[in-house]
Coordinates of C-alpha atoms in Angstrom, one line a residue:
G59 CA 5.1 -8.5 -2.8
P60 CA 2.3 -8.3 -5.5
G61 CA 4.7 -6.3 -8.5
P62 CA 3.0 -4.4 -11.2
M63 CA -0.3 -6.3 -10.4
P64 CA -1.3 -6.7 -7.7
R65 CA -5.6 -8.4 -8.0
H66 CA -3.5 -10.6 -10.5
Y67 CA -1.1 -11.5 -7.6
L68 CA -3.9 -11.2 -5.1
I69 CA -6.0 -13.8 -7.1
T70 CA -3.7 -16.6 -7.5
R71 CA -3.4 -16.2 -3.3
W72 CA -7.2 -16.4 -2.8
G73 CA -9.4 -15.9 -5.9
I74 CA -11.6 -12.8 -6.2
P75 CA -14.7 -13.2 -3.7
E76 CA -18.6 -13.7 -3.9
P77 CA -21.1 -13.6 -5.6
Y78 CA -18.2 -12.9 -8.3
T79 CA -16.2 -16.1 -8.6
S80 CA -19.2 -18.1 -11.4
M81 CA -20.2 -15.1 -13.5
T82 CA -19.7 -16.4 -17.4
N83 CA -20.7 -13.3 -19.4
P84 CA -24.0 -13.7 -20.6
L85 CA -24.0 -11.3 -24.0
P86 CA -23.8 -13.4 -27.0
R87 CA -19.9 -12.0 -28.6
K88 CA -21.5 -10.2 -31.8
H89 CA -20.2 -7.4 -33.8
A90 CA -22.2 -5.0 -31.8
I91 CA -20.7 -6.3 -28.1
L92 CA -18.2 -5.0 -29.0
K93 CA -18.4 -2.3 -30.8
R94 CA -20.4 -1.7 -27.6
G95 CA -16.9 -2.9 -25.2
K96 CA -15.3 -0.8 -27.4
A97 CA -16.6 2.6 -27.4
V98 CA -16.9 1.9 -23.1
Y99 CA -13.3 1.0 -23.1
K100 CA -12.9 3.8 -24.2
E101 CA -14.8 6.3 -22.7
H102 CA -14.3 4.9 -19.2
C103 CA -11.0 3.0 -19.1
A104 CA -7.8 4.3 -21.8
S105 CA -7.6 7.5 -20.5
C106 CA -6.2 5.5 -17.4
H107 CA -5.1 2.1 -20.0
G108 CA -4.5 3.6 -22.1
D109 CA -6.0 3.3 -26.8
Q110 CA -4.0 0.0 -26.4
G111 CA -4.1 -1.0 -23.6
A112 CA -0.5 -0.6 -22.2
G113 CA -0.8 0.7 -19.6
D114 CA 0.2 4.1 -21.3
G115 CA -2.9 6.7 -20.6
E116 CA -2.4 10.2 -20.5
A117 CA -4.4 10.0 -17.2
G118 CA -1.9 7.1 -15.9
R119 CA 0.8 7.7 -15.9
D120 CA 1.7 9.9 -12.5
L121 CA -1.0 6.6 -10.4
D122 CA 1.6 4.6 -7.9
P123 CA 1.0 2.1 -8.6
G124 CA 0.1 3.0 -12.1
P125 CA -2.3 1.2 -13.7
G126 CA -2.4 -2.5 -15.0
N127 CA -1.3 -3.2 -18.5
L128 CA -4.4 -4.8 -20.4
V129 CA -1.9 -6.0 -23.0
W130 CA -0.4 -8.5 -21.3
L131 CA -4.6 -10.0 -19.2
S132 CA -5.3 -10.2 -23.3
D133 CA -1.9 -12.4 -24.6
V134 CA -3.0 -14.8 -21.8
P135 CA -5.6 -17.1 -21.5
E136 CA -5.5 -17.9 -18.2
K137 CA -6.1 -14.7 -16.4
Q138 CA -9.4 -13.9 -19.2
W139 CA -12.0 -15.0 -17.2
D140 CA -14.9 -13.6 -17.6
A141 CA -15.6 -13.5 -13.1
Y142 CA -11.6 -12.6 -12.5
M143 CA -12.2 -9.4 -14.9
Y144 CA -16.0 -8.7 -14.1
W145 CA -14.5 -8.5 -10.2
A146 CA -11.7 -6.3 -11.4
M147 CA -14.1 -3.4 -13.6
A148 CA -16.8 -3.5 -10.9
E149 CA -14.9 -3.7 -7.7
G150 CA -12.0 -1.1 -8.4
G151 CA -8.3 -1.0 -6.8
I152 CA -9.1 0.7 -4.0
A153 CA -8.7 -2.6 -1.5
L154 CA -5.7 -3.2 -3.2
G155 CA -4.3 0.4 -2.7
T156 CA -4.6 1.5 -6.5
A157 CA -6.2 4.2 -8.4
M158 CA -8.6 2.6 -10.4
P159 CA -11.9 3.2 -9.5
A160 CA -15.4 0.7 -8.8
Y161 CA -17.8 0.3 -11.3
K162 CA -20.3 -1.2 -10.1
D163 CA -22.7 1.6 -10.0
T164 CA -21.5 3.4 -12.7
L165 CA -21.9 1.2 -15.8
S166 CA -24.5 -1.1 -15.9
S167 CA -23.5 -5.2 -15.7
D168 CA -24.2 -5.2 -19.9
D169 CA -21.1 -2.6 -19.6
I170 CA -19.1 -3.9 -17.4
W171 CA -19.2 -8.0 -19.7
A172 CA -19.0 -5.8 -22.7
V173 CA -15.7 -4.4 -21.7
T174 CA -15.2 -7.8 -21.1
A175 CA -15.8 -9.2 -24.3
Y176 CA -13.5 -6.6 -26.0
I177 CA -10.5 -7.0 -23.9
Q178 CA -11.0 -10.9 -24.4
A179 CA -11.4 -10.8 -28.3
N180 CA -8.8 -9.2 -27.9
L181 CA -9.2 -6.0 -29.4
P182 CA -7.1 -3.3 -30.2
F183 CA -4.4 -4.6 -28.9
V184 CA -0.5 -3.6 -30.8
S185 CA 2.1 -2.9 -28.7
Q186 CA 5.7 -3.9 -27.9
W187 CA 4.3 -6.1 -25.6
R188 CA 2.8 -7.5 -28.6
F189 CA 5.0 -10.7 -29.9
F190 CA 3.7 -11.6 -33.2

């Protein structure tokens, strides 16, 4: 079965759908973009994924399956590619049986890309999942 990360299981089996497959982040990796990504993350993601990204946010505690552990995601570079991360946030988890909302109609494309850059920059993820 898909285990705790059904989205990752799905993409390893079948890939991500069009039109997301060839997307790349058009935003420059600058402090202002990471700051914007952090603000969007705090407002829309931290309540479920937690401040540190470990999937332990207050609003996500009673969800089944629970929110994804973004520390795990940020620790594994091959799971960080732009197209996957944008698709995950844009489409949410409805099709996968999770409670993650789709953000494609809530957040701008630039906000989704800013959050992608923020997670990929590995900020501020410090948790028990870190080994170094």
